[in-house]
């Protein structure tokens, strides 16, 4: 526990208005978008931090880290809290809320670099660039709430990943406060926002580290000119196989310079009545969406190629597809925030899923799964994944799990890095119906889910890195490989010998 004397010392260091110990504030930092709380009856006690601090500068972060290092107090950095793993609070620890560090520090138009503090809201950064005629190459799906510092911390996914890759590919320099309180600027082999072959690419050590090696305080990203022409297209498919074959052909590297985004959506029938007021056509199994950017002649040419690919795989137009796309687009602008979108989606889900589960209007906690599957195994994986998710609803297999879970969006697909795919499912869990047996059944289901991923040569997660804590060490070791896992622990111990930086069971 952090003592009153230590709290007083912290208040003197960074100011009384930047230290919070009241329980309502601390409760806001217990859990994240993630589902770990579902597996612990006493989750509030486990994840409730002793304090929350709100630094306003790198110097404040240094003071906090030096204080924590001296007293052996764990630190958990917090961005927009839209991830599913890494920002949970912990008993005896302090959460560092970075949102007061929210300045865009430099726009270098000649060199296509933008630098900001860790707490800069990504939607504000994106709007800042677009107003000046530029397009961010890192465009997160949770742009309304996630922060710039979180992008390297989680190596986040982006809308334009088919063209520009994940967040880490678009970041060229970061400032980090290390566990001893020292500050380093690291790029790709130098302290400049570019590649250099003279030194190690130390920046990549922090990409995806989720605050376990240091606190990221500044980030420099690249951007590009806003393309002069664009086109959005979509098509329906009667079978998953046809839709996936079209998707795989569209995402090939020879098209990616102009086809920045391609995706597959499924299970639209779950929301059709509540959104566009009509049943979803039974002949539509999957919808493929794509976005093309470039010069006008490039967009026109790629549009013709995309339409030929869709026709080749028996794709067709359906008015319901356009209607539901327009409905979500219109309401997304109206809601002005991802949490609002999530809440409305859960409200619709509660209404729809009450036909399957007696939830009494009780809203659900979503579990997001996004394994990374190679192109060569995608069609095979898709069929196995859907079956396994529906097993969760089968009372003969999982009687307690089936009483409180519904699986939807099973097999939604987005490009990952070249040759791989972020596949998706959302599990809605109604906590009101949960019991102790639910947790055991869920862990059994999750183990089998992991085996399916490894059978198809996939990796556990593309972005949402959550693994149940009871299984974390075992699965992390398999996912990384034993020797790589040992090396990760050695690096952690070398940089953070007291294990104060977001300490995890895996270390």
Short mmCIF file of C-alpha atoms in Angstrom, two decimals:
data_model
loop_
_atom_site.label_atom_id
_atom_site.label_comp_id
_atom_site.label_asym_id
_atom_site.label_seq_id
_atom_site.Cartn_x
_atom_site.Cartn_y
_atom_site.Cartn_z
CA UNK A 1 0.00 0.00 0.00
CA UNK A 2 1.14 3.54 -0.74
CA UNK A 3 1.39 5.34 2.61
CA UNK A 4 0.02 8.78 3.47
CA UNK A 5 3.59 9.99 3.90
CA UNK A 6 4.46 8.81 0.39
CA UNK A 7 1.33 10.46 -1.04
CA UNK A 8 2.35 13.74 0.64
CA UNK A 9 5.81 13.45 -0.89
CA UNK A 10 4.23 12.91 -4.30
CA UNK A 11 1.95 15.93 -3.90
CA UNK A 12 4.94 18.13 -3.10
CA UNK A 13 6.78 16.82 -6.16
CA UNK A 14 4.12 17.40 -8.85
CA UNK A 15 1.44 19.52 -7.19
CA UNK A 16 -1.62 18.73 -5.11
CA UNK A 17 -4.00 19.09 -8.09
CA UNK A 18 -2.19 16.31 -9.98
CA UNK A 19 -2.60 13.59 -7.34
CA UNK A 20 -5.91 11.80 -6.72
CA UNK A 21 -6.62 9.30 -3.96
CA UNK A 22 -10.44 9.48 -3.78
CA UNK A 23 -12.10 6.15 -4.51
CA UNK A 24 -14.41 7.30 -7.38
CA UNK A 25 -11.42 8.52 -9.38
CA UNK A 26 -9.39 5.41 -8.63
CA UNK A 27 -12.32 3.19 -9.65
CA UNK A 28 -12.20 4.73 -13.14
CA UNK A 29 -8.76 3.19 -13.56
CA UNK A 30 -9.42 -0.33 -12.30
CA UNK A 31 -10.21 -2.09 -15.55
CA UNK A 32 -10.05 -1.27 -19.24
CA UNK A 33 -11.94 -2.19 -22.36
CA UNK A 34 -10.72 -5.72 -21.58
CA UNK A 35 -12.52 -8.66 -20.01
CA UNK A 36 -10.13 -9.74 -17.24
CA UNK A 37 -12.56 -8.41 -14.62
CA UNK A 38 -15.06 -11.09 -15.68
CA UNK A 39 -12.74 -13.79 -14.35
CA UNK A 40 -12.41 -12.32 -10.83
CA UNK A 41 -15.27 -11.93 -8.39
CA UNK A 42 -13.18 -9.46 -6.35
CA UNK A 43 -11.85 -7.57 -9.38
CA UNK A 44 -12.42 -4.16 -7.78
CA UNK A 45 -10.04 -5.00 -4.95
CA UNK A 46 -7.45 -6.55 -7.30
CA UNK A 47 -7.36 -3.73 -9.83
CA UNK A 48 -8.07 -0.66 -7.65
CA UNK A 49 -4.92 1.53 -7.65
CA UNK A 50 -3.85 3.42 -4.55
CA UNK A 51 -3.54 6.69 -6.45
CA UNK A 52 -3.92 8.32 -9.86
CA UNK A 53 -1.49 11.03 -10.98
CA UNK A 54 -1.84 13.46 -13.88
CA UNK A 55 1.56 14.83 -14.95
CA UNK A 56 1.68 17.87 -17.22
CA UNK A 57 5.24 17.45 -18.55
CA UNK A 58 8.13 15.05 -19.03
CA UNK A 59 9.71 16.59 -15.92
CA UNK A 60 6.62 15.63 -13.89
CA UNK A 61 6.88 12.06 -15.18
CA UNK A 62 10.54 11.97 -14.17
CA UNK A 63 9.64 13.04 -10.64
CA UNK A 64 6.92 10.38 -10.42
CA UNK A 65 9.22 7.64 -11.71
CA UNK A 66 12.10 8.58 -9.40
CA UNK A 67 9.65 8.59 -6.48
CA UNK A 68 8.34 5.15 -7.47
CA UNK A 69 11.84 3.76 -8.00
CA UNK A 70 12.94 4.97 -4.55
CA UNK A 71 9.88 3.49 -2.82
CA UNK A 72 9.39 0.36 -4.96
CA UNK A 73 5.89 1.37 -6.05
CA UNK A 74 4.44 -0.08 -9.30
CA UNK A 75 3.45 2.36 -12.06
CA UNK A 76 0.78 1.75 -14.72
CA UNK A 77 0.60 4.23 -17.64
CA UNK A 78 -2.84 5.12 -18.98
CA UNK A 79 -3.84 6.54 -22.38
CA UNK A 80 -7.36 6.43 -23.80
CA UNK A 81 -8.08 3.06 -22.13
CA UNK A 82 -9.59 1.64 -25.32
CA UNK A 83 -7.30 -1.41 -25.30
CA UNK A 84 -8.09 -4.73 -23.69
CA UNK A 85 -4.79 -5.38 -21.90
CA UNK A 86 -2.06 -3.46 -20.13
CA UNK A 87 -3.72 -0.47 -18.44
CA UNK A 88 -5.52 -2.23 -15.60
CA UNK A 89 -4.83 -0.67 -12.23
CA UNK A 90 -3.33 -2.70 -9.42
CA UNK A 91 -3.53 -2.72 -5.65
CA UNK A 92 -0.53 -0.92 -4.16
CA UNK A 93 0.24 0.83 -7.45
CA UNK A 94 -0.15 4.24 -9.06
CA UNK A 95 -1.74 4.95 -12.43
CA UNK A 96 -0.09 7.65 -14.57
CA UNK A 97 -2.82 9.41 -16.56
CA UNK A 98 -1.12 11.19 -19.48
CA UNK A 99 -3.99 13.24 -20.93
CA UNK A 100 -2.79 16.56 -19.49
CA UNK A 101 0.30 16.17 -21.68
CA UNK A 102 -1.67 17.07 -24.79
CA UNK A 103 0.34 19.52 -26.88
CA UNK A 104 1.20 19.12 -30.56
CA UNK A 105 4.79 20.33 -30.43
CA UNK A 106 5.96 20.47 -34.04
CA UNK A 107 4.71 20.03 -37.60
CA UNK A 108 7.58 19.57 -40.04
CA UNK A 109 5.87 19.79 -43.43
CA UNK A 110 9.08 19.49 -45.45
CA UNK A 111 10.10 16.22 -43.78
CA UNK A 112 6.58 14.82 -43.21
CA UNK A 113 6.96 14.49 -39.44
CA UNK A 114 4.64 15.53 -36.60
CA UNK A 115 5.62 15.48 -32.91
CA UNK A 116 3.33 15.59 -29.92
CA UNK A 117 3.13 14.75 -26.24
CA UNK A 118 1.87 11.35 -25.14
CA UNK A 119 -1.60 12.57 -24.14
CA UNK A 120 -2.53 14.14 -27.50
CA UNK A 121 -5.93 12.81 -28.57
CA UNK A 122 -5.52 11.02 -31.91
CA UNK A 123 -8.68 12.51 -33.41
CA UNK A 124 -7.33 15.99 -32.67
CA UNK A 125 -4.01 15.10 -34.29
CA UNK A 126 -5.77 13.63 -37.34
CA UNK A 127 -7.99 16.72 -37.70
CA UNK A 128 -4.95 18.97 -37.31
CA UNK A 129 -3.24 17.21 -40.24
CA UNK A 130 -6.31 17.01 -42.49
CA UNK A 131 -7.01 20.75 -42.09
CA UNK A 132 -3.53 21.38 -43.47
CA UNK A 133 -3.92 19.05 -46.46
CA UNK A 134 -2.27 15.95 -45.02
CA UNK A 135 -3.33 12.41 -44.17
CA UNK A 136 -2.03 10.49 -41.13
CA UNK A 137 -0.48 7.15 -42.06
CA UNK A 138 -1.39 5.90 -38.57
CA UNK A 139 -5.19 6.18 -38.34
CA UNK A 140 -6.49 4.15 -35.37
CA UNK A 141 -9.98 2.67 -35.21
CA UNK A 142 -10.47 4.18 -31.74
CA UNK A 143 -9.32 7.60 -32.89
CA UNK A 144 -11.86 9.52 -30.80
CA UNK A 145 -10.40 8.34 -27.50
CA UNK A 146 -6.94 6.81 -27.92
CA UNK A 147 -3.80 8.89 -27.37
CA UNK A 148 -0.59 9.42 -29.30
CA UNK A 149 1.55 7.79 -26.61
CA UNK A 150 -0.55 4.65 -26.73
CA UNK A 151 0.23 4.08 -30.41
CA UNK A 152 3.83 2.89 -29.87
CA UNK A 153 2.96 1.43 -26.46
CA UNK A 154 0.53 -1.10 -27.97
CA UNK A 155 1.73 -1.06 -31.61
CA UNK A 156 -1.88 -0.30 -32.46
CA UNK A 157 -3.92 -1.27 -35.50
CA UNK A 158 -4.89 1.34 -38.08
CA UNK A 159 -7.48 1.85 -40.81
CA UNK A 160 -4.74 2.09 -43.44
CA UNK A 161 -2.75 -0.97 -42.35
CA UNK A 162 -3.04 -2.58 -45.79
CA UNK A 163 -1.03 0.38 -47.15
CA UNK A 164 1.06 1.77 -44.31
CA UNK A 165 1.31 -1.06 -41.78
CA UNK A 166 0.67 -0.98 -38.00
CA UNK A 167 1.39 2.00 -35.76
CA UNK A 168 5.00 0.97 -35.15
CA UNK A 169 5.79 1.29 -38.86
CA UNK A 170 4.73 4.94 -38.82
CA UNK A 171 6.58 6.06 -35.68
CA UNK A 172 10.13 7.33 -36.11
CA UNK A 173 11.12 8.70 -32.72
CA UNK A 174 9.94 8.54 -29.11
CA UNK A 175 10.94 10.10 -25.81
CA UNK A 176 10.88 7.66 -22.90
CA UNK A 177 11.35 8.05 -19.16
CA UNK A 178 13.20 4.94 -17.97
CA UNK A 179 12.65 3.21 -14.60
CA UNK A 180 15.51 5.14 -12.97
CA UNK A 181 14.01 8.48 -14.04
CA UNK A 182 16.45 9.20 -16.87
CA UNK A 183 15.12 10.36 -20.26
CA UNK A 184 16.14 9.03 -23.65
CA UNK A 185 15.28 10.00 -27.23
CA UNK A 186 15.30 6.96 -29.48
CA UNK A 187 14.73 6.62 -33.21
CA UNK A 188 15.63 3.86 -35.61
CA UNK A 189 19.38 3.66 -34.98
CA UNK A 190 19.87 7.31 -33.97
CA UNK A 191 18.12 10.08 -32.03
CA UNK A 192 16.72 11.54 -35.26
CA UNK A 193 13.26 10.64 -36.65
CA UNK A 194 14.63 8.41 -39.39
CA UNK A 195 16.52 5.18 -40.03
CA UNK A 196 20.25 4.93 -39.37
CA UNK A 197 22.49 1.87 -39.64
CA UNK A 198 25.07 3.15 -37.16
CA UNK A 199 23.27 2.03 -34.01
CA UNK A 200 20.70 -0.44 -32.80
CA UNK A 201 17.05 0.24 -33.57
CA UNK A 202 16.34 0.74 -29.87
CA UNK A 203 12.97 2.36 -30.49
CA UNK A 204 11.49 -0.96 -31.55
CA UNK A 205 12.30 -2.33 -28.09
CA UNK A 206 9.52 -0.08 -26.77
CA UNK A 207 7.02 -0.73 -29.58
CA UNK A 208 4.28 -2.90 -28.08
CA UNK A 209 5.92 -2.88 -24.61
CA UNK A 210 2.77 -1.47 -22.93
CA UNK A 211 4.66 0.57 -20.36
CA UNK A 212 6.70 -2.34 -19.03
CA UNK A 213 10.08 -0.74 -19.89
CA UNK A 214 9.36 2.97 -19.45
CA UNK A 215 6.83 5.76 -19.81
CA UNK A 216 6.55 7.18 -23.34
CA UNK A 217 6.21 10.97 -23.12
CA UNK A 218 6.65 12.22 -26.72
CA UNK A 219 6.11 10.65 -30.15
CA UNK A 220 7.12 11.61 -33.68
CA UNK A 221 5.06 10.07 -36.47
CA UNK A 222 5.17 10.38 -40.24
CA UNK A 223 2.26 11.55 -42.38
CA UNK A 224 1.58 11.90 -46.10
CA UNK A 225 -0.11 14.25 -48.54
CA UNK A 226 -3.90 13.92 -48.61
CA UNK A 227 -4.69 11.91 -51.76
CA UNK A 228 -6.53 14.00 -54.38
CA UNK A 229 -9.03 11.25 -55.26
CA UNK A 230 -10.78 8.46 -53.35
CA UNK A 231 -13.46 5.82 -53.82
CA UNK A 232 -15.36 3.58 -51.42
CA UNK A 233 -16.92 0.35 -52.63
CA UNK A 234 -18.71 -2.68 -51.20
CA UNK A 235 -20.20 -5.92 -52.40
CA UNK A 236 -22.26 -8.78 -50.97
CA UNK A 237 -21.38 -12.48 -51.27
CA UNK A 238 -23.57 -15.54 -50.91
CA UNK A 239 -20.93 -17.66 -49.18
CA UNK A 240 -18.05 -17.01 -46.81
CA UNK A 241 -15.66 -18.77 -49.18
CA UNK A 242 -16.50 -16.47 -52.11
CA UNK A 243 -16.26 -13.37 -49.93
CA UNK A 244 -12.91 -14.41 -48.45
CA UNK A 245 -11.48 -15.32 -51.85
CA UNK A 246 -12.41 -11.88 -53.18
CA UNK A 247 -10.96 -10.22 -50.07
CA UNK A 248 -7.68 -12.14 -50.37
CA UNK A 249 -7.29 -11.14 -53.99
CA UNK A 250 -8.09 -7.49 -53.30
CA UNK A 251 -5.50 -7.24 -50.51
CA UNK A 252 -2.59 -8.52 -52.59
CA UNK A 253 0.52 -6.35 -52.38
CA UNK A 254 0.39 -5.28 -56.04
CA UNK A 255 -2.79 -3.31 -55.23
CA UNK A 256 -1.93 -1.96 -51.78
CA UNK A 257 -0.41 1.35 -52.94
CA UNK A 258 -3.92 2.46 -53.83
CA UNK A 259 -6.19 0.04 -52.02
CA UNK A 260 -5.51 1.32 -48.51
CA UNK A 261 -8.27 -0.60 -46.74
CA UNK A 262 -10.22 -3.77 -47.40
CA UNK A 263 -12.34 -5.68 -44.90
CA UNK A 264 -15.04 -8.32 -44.53
CA UNK A 265 -18.08 -7.88 -42.29
CA UNK A 266 -20.41 -10.64 -41.11
CA UNK A 267 -23.50 -11.11 -38.95
CA UNK A 268 -25.20 -7.93 -40.15
CA UNK A 269 -28.53 -9.69 -39.59
CA UNK A 270 -27.96 -9.19 -35.86
CA UNK A 271 -28.46 -5.44 -36.26
CA UNK A 272 -30.51 -5.07 -39.42
CA UNK A 273 -33.97 -4.75 -37.85
CA UNK A 274 -32.77 -2.27 -35.22
CA UNK A 275 -30.86 -0.07 -37.69
CA UNK A 276 -32.51 -0.01 -41.12
CA UNK A 277 -35.88 -1.45 -40.03
CA UNK A 278 -35.89 -4.49 -42.28
CA UNK A 279 -34.64 -8.08 -42.12
CA UNK A 280 -31.23 -8.89 -43.52
CA UNK A 281 -31.39 -10.85 -46.83
CA UNK A 282 -30.71 -14.53 -46.21
CA UNK A 283 -28.71 -14.76 -49.43
CA UNK A 284 -25.95 -12.49 -48.00
CA UNK A 285 -23.32 -14.30 -45.94
CA UNK A 286 -20.54 -11.72 -46.08
CA UNK A 287 -19.90 -8.13 -47.21
CA UNK A 288 -16.54 -6.94 -48.52
CA UNK A 289 -15.68 -3.24 -48.15
CA UNK A 290 -12.76 -1.41 -49.75
CA UNK A 291 -11.30 2.12 -49.87
CA UNK A 292 -9.11 3.36 -52.74
CA UNK A 293 -6.88 6.46 -52.61
CA UNK A 294 -4.52 8.11 -55.07
CA UNK A 295 -4.43 10.25 -58.17
CA UNK A 296 -7.67 10.22 -60.15
CA UNK A 297 -6.39 7.91 -62.88
CA UNK A 298 -5.04 5.51 -60.24
CA UNK A 299 -8.35 5.45 -58.38
CA UNK A 300 -10.29 4.88 -61.63
CA UNK A 301 -7.99 2.05 -62.64
CA UNK A 302 -8.08 0.35 -59.23
CA UNK A 303 -11.87 0.73 -59.10
CA UNK A 304 -12.16 -1.22 -62.37
CA UNK A 305 -9.80 -3.92 -61.09
CA UNK A 306 -11.75 -4.22 -57.81
CA UNK A 307 -15.06 -4.54 -59.63
CA UNK A 308 -13.62 -7.27 -61.88
CA UNK A 309 -12.35 -9.19 -58.83
CA UNK A 310 -15.76 -8.91 -57.15
CA UNK A 311 -17.53 -10.11 -60.29
CA UNK A 312 -15.09 -13.02 -60.64
CA UNK A 313 -16.03 -14.25 -57.16
CA UNK A 314 -19.79 -13.81 -57.63
CA UNK A 315 -20.14 -10.61 -55.65
CA UNK A 316 -23.30 -8.57 -56.12
CA UNK A 317 -24.95 -5.30 -55.11
CA UNK A 318 -27.66 -5.22 -52.45
CA UNK A 319 -29.50 -2.08 -51.27
CA UNK A 320 -29.49 -3.31 -47.66
CA UNK A 321 -25.68 -3.24 -47.64
CA UNK A 322 -25.59 0.43 -48.61
CA UNK A 323 -28.43 1.29 -46.21
CA UNK A 324 -26.74 -0.26 -43.18
CA UNK A 325 -23.39 1.36 -44.08
CA UNK A 326 -25.08 4.76 -44.38
CA UNK A 327 -26.91 4.23 -41.08
CA UNK A 328 -23.71 3.55 -39.13
CA UNK A 329 -21.83 6.38 -40.86
CA UNK A 330 -24.57 8.92 -40.12
CA UNK A 331 -24.89 7.93 -36.48
CA UNK A 332 -21.14 7.75 -35.96
CA UNK A 333 -20.91 11.43 -36.88
CA UNK A 334 -23.82 12.19 -34.59
CA UNK A 335 -22.40 10.27 -31.62
CA UNK A 336 -18.97 11.90 -31.89
CA UNK A 337 -17.19 9.27 -29.86
CA UNK A 338 -16.26 5.61 -29.78
CA UNK A 339 -17.71 4.98 -26.32
CA UNK A 340 -21.05 6.29 -27.56
CA UNK A 341 -20.82 3.91 -30.51
CA UNK A 342 -19.98 1.04 -28.19
CA UNK A 343 -22.85 1.88 -25.83
CA UNK A 344 -25.37 2.10 -28.68
CA UNK A 345 -24.05 -1.17 -30.11
CA UNK A 346 -24.44 -2.83 -26.72
CA UNK A 347 -27.94 -1.41 -26.43
CA UNK A 348 -28.87 -2.94 -29.77
CA UNK A 349 -27.14 -6.16 -28.74
CA UNK A 350 -29.13 -6.31 -25.51
CA UNK A 351 -32.36 -6.00 -27.46
CA UNK A 352 -31.38 -8.54 -30.10
CA UNK A 353 -29.74 -11.05 -27.81
CA UNK A 354 -32.55 -11.02 -25.27
CA UNK A 355 -34.24 -13.43 -27.67
CA UNK A 356 -31.48 -15.88 -26.76
CA UNK A 357 -30.65 -14.89 -23.17
CA UNK A 358 -32.97 -13.60 -20.46
CA UNK A 359 -30.89 -10.52 -19.66
CA UNK A 360 -33.76 -8.35 -18.38
CA UNK A 361 -32.29 -5.44 -20.30
CA UNK A 362 -28.99 -5.87 -18.49
CA UNK A 363 -26.16 -4.68 -20.75
CA UNK A 364 -23.21 -6.86 -21.69
CA UNK A 365 -19.43 -6.71 -21.29
CA UNK A 366 -17.74 -7.31 -24.67
CA UNK A 367 -14.73 -9.59 -25.13
CA UNK A 368 -12.80 -8.78 -28.30
CA UNK A 369 -10.76 -11.52 -29.92
CA UNK A 370 -8.46 -10.73 -32.87
CA UNK A 371 -6.06 -13.56 -33.71
CA UNK A 372 -3.55 -12.98 -36.52
CA UNK A 373 -3.97 -15.61 -39.25
CA UNK A 374 -1.91 -16.11 -42.45
CA UNK A 375 -3.51 -15.73 -45.87
CA UNK A 376 -2.77 -19.38 -46.67
CA UNK A 377 -4.91 -20.66 -43.77
CA UNK A 378 -7.60 -17.96 -43.61
CA UNK A 379 -10.49 -19.83 -45.23
CA UNK A 380 -9.80 -22.95 -43.14
CA UNK A 381 -9.47 -20.84 -39.98
CA UNK A 382 -12.66 -18.92 -40.66
CA UNK A 383 -14.81 -22.06 -40.68
CA UNK A 384 -13.19 -23.51 -37.54
CA UNK A 385 -13.33 -20.21 -35.69
CA UNK A 386 -17.03 -19.68 -36.35
CA UNK A 387 -17.84 -23.20 -35.20
CA UNK A 388 -15.83 -22.82 -32.01
CA UNK A 389 -17.48 -19.48 -31.18
CA UNK A 390 -20.94 -20.99 -31.67
CA UNK A 391 -19.93 -23.90 -29.39
CA UNK A 392 -19.86 -21.28 -26.64
CA UNK A 393 -23.64 -20.89 -27.05
CA UNK A 394 -24.27 -24.64 -27.04
CA UNK A 395 -25.78 -25.67 -23.68
CA UNK A 396 -24.83 -29.30 -24.24
CA UNK A 397 -21.13 -28.35 -24.43
CA UNK A 398 -20.96 -25.32 -22.11
CA UNK A 399 -24.18 -25.08 -20.07
CA UNK A 400 -23.02 -22.19 -17.87
CA UNK A 401 -21.21 -20.30 -20.61
CA UNK A 402 -24.22 -20.56 -22.90
CA UNK A 403 -26.41 -19.00 -20.22
CA UNK A 404 -24.57 -15.69 -20.34
CA UNK A 405 -22.70 -15.35 -23.66
CA UNK A 406 -23.53 -14.57 -27.26
CA UNK A 407 -20.88 -14.53 -29.99
CA UNK A 408 -21.23 -12.09 -32.89
CA UNK A 409 -19.11 -10.58 -35.70
CA UNK A 410 -17.46 -13.99 -35.88
CA UNK A 411 -14.97 -13.97 -38.70
CA UNK A 412 -14.88 -10.31 -39.55
CA UNK A 413 -11.54 -9.90 -41.34
CA UNK A 414 -9.09 -7.03 -41.83
CA UNK A 415 -5.56 -7.01 -43.28
CA UNK A 416 -2.69 -7.27 -40.83
CA UNK A 417 0.92 -7.08 -41.92
CA UNK A 418 1.56 -8.37 -45.44
CA UNK A 419 0.40 -11.99 -45.72
CA UNK A 420 -1.58 -12.01 -42.44
CA UNK A 421 -5.04 -11.00 -41.26
CA UNK A 422 -6.67 -9.60 -38.17
CA UNK A 423 -9.70 -11.84 -37.69
CA UNK A 424 -12.38 -10.81 -35.28
CA UNK A 425 -15.14 -11.88 -32.94
CA UNK A 426 -17.05 -10.10 -30.20
CA UNK A 427 -18.27 -12.16 -27.26
CA UNK A 428 -21.03 -10.41 -25.30
CA UNK A 429 -21.09 -11.54 -21.67
CA UNK A 430 -24.07 -10.83 -19.42
CA UNK A 431 -22.53 -10.60 -15.95
CA UNK A 432 -25.90 -10.89 -14.24
CA UNK A 433 -26.10 -14.52 -15.37
CA UNK A 434 -22.52 -15.44 -14.45
CA UNK A 435 -21.51 -17.99 -11.83
CA UNK A 436 -18.27 -19.68 -10.75
CA UNK A 437 -18.69 -22.49 -13.26
CA UNK A 438 -18.81 -19.92 -16.06
CA UNK A 439 -15.18 -19.01 -15.40
CA UNK A 440 -13.99 -22.60 -15.60
CA UNK A 441 -15.91 -23.23 -18.81
CA UNK A 442 -14.60 -20.03 -20.37
CA UNK A 443 -10.97 -20.95 -19.62
CA UNK A 444 -11.57 -24.37 -21.20
CA UNK A 445 -13.08 -22.69 -24.27
CA UNK A 446 -10.17 -20.24 -24.46
CA UNK A 447 -7.54 -23.02 -24.35
CA UNK A 448 -9.21 -24.72 -27.31
CA UNK A 449 -9.39 -21.39 -29.10
CA UNK A 450 -5.61 -20.99 -28.67
CA UNK A 451 -5.00 -24.49 -30.03
CA UNK A 452 -7.02 -23.62 -33.14
CA UNK A 453 -4.85 -20.53 -33.68
CA UNK A 454 -1.62 -22.52 -33.44
CA UNK A 455 -3.02 -25.26 -35.69
CA UNK A 456 -3.56 -22.61 -38.38
CA UNK A 457 -0.04 -21.10 -37.94
CA UNK A 458 -1.47 -17.94 -36.38
CA UNK A 459 -0.49 -15.65 -33.51
CA UNK A 460 -2.62 -14.97 -30.44
CA UNK A 461 -3.56 -11.34 -31.02
CA UNK A 462 -3.16 -8.60 -33.62
CA UNK A 463 -3.93 -5.68 -31.30
CA UNK A 464 -6.02 -6.76 -28.31
CA UNK A 465 -3.30 -8.66 -26.48
CA UNK A 466 -5.46 -10.01 -23.69
CA UNK A 467 -4.78 -13.50 -22.33
CA UNK A 468 -6.53 -14.66 -19.13
CA UNK A 469 -4.09 -14.21 -16.26
CA UNK A 470 -4.46 -17.83 -15.19
CA UNK A 471 -3.09 -18.88 -18.60
CA UNK A 472 -0.83 -15.94 -19.39
CA UNK A 473 2.63 -17.40 -18.76
CA UNK A 474 1.92 -20.71 -20.50
CA UNK A 475 0.39 -19.12 -23.61
CA UNK A 476 2.88 -16.23 -23.83
CA UNK A 477 5.76 -18.72 -23.80
CA UNK A 478 4.17 -20.74 -26.61
CA UNK A 479 3.26 -17.67 -28.65
CA UNK A 480 6.78 -16.19 -28.46
CA UNK A 481 8.84 -19.38 -28.22
CA UNK A 482 10.68 -20.41 -25.04
CA UNK A 483 14.02 -18.79 -25.81
CA UNK A 484 12.48 -15.52 -26.99
CA UNK A 485 10.32 -15.44 -23.86
CA UNK A 486 13.43 -15.91 -21.68
CA UNK A 487 15.19 -13.11 -23.55
CA UNK A 488 12.22 -10.78 -23.01
CA UNK A 489 12.38 -11.41 -19.26
CA UNK A 490 16.14 -10.76 -19.23
CA UNK A 491 15.69 -7.45 -21.03
CA UNK A 492 12.94 -6.46 -18.61
CA UNK A 493 15.12 -7.30 -15.60
CA UNK A 494 18.08 -5.39 -17.04
CA UNK A 495 16.12 -2.19 -17.74
CA UNK A 496 13.68 -2.42 -14.82
CA UNK A 497 15.42 -4.43 -12.07
CA UNK A 498 12.83 -3.51 -9.43
CA UNK A 499 9.94 -4.40 -11.78
CA UNK A 500 8.06 -1.16 -11.09
CA UNK A 501 7.03 -0.48 -14.70
CA UNK A 502 3.62 -2.04 -15.25
CA UNK A 503 4.64 -5.30 -13.57
CA UNK A 504 2.91 -8.34 -15.02
CA UNK A 505 2.66 -12.01 -14.14
CA UNK A 506 4.65 -12.80 -17.31
CA UNK A 507 7.78 -11.22 -15.76
#
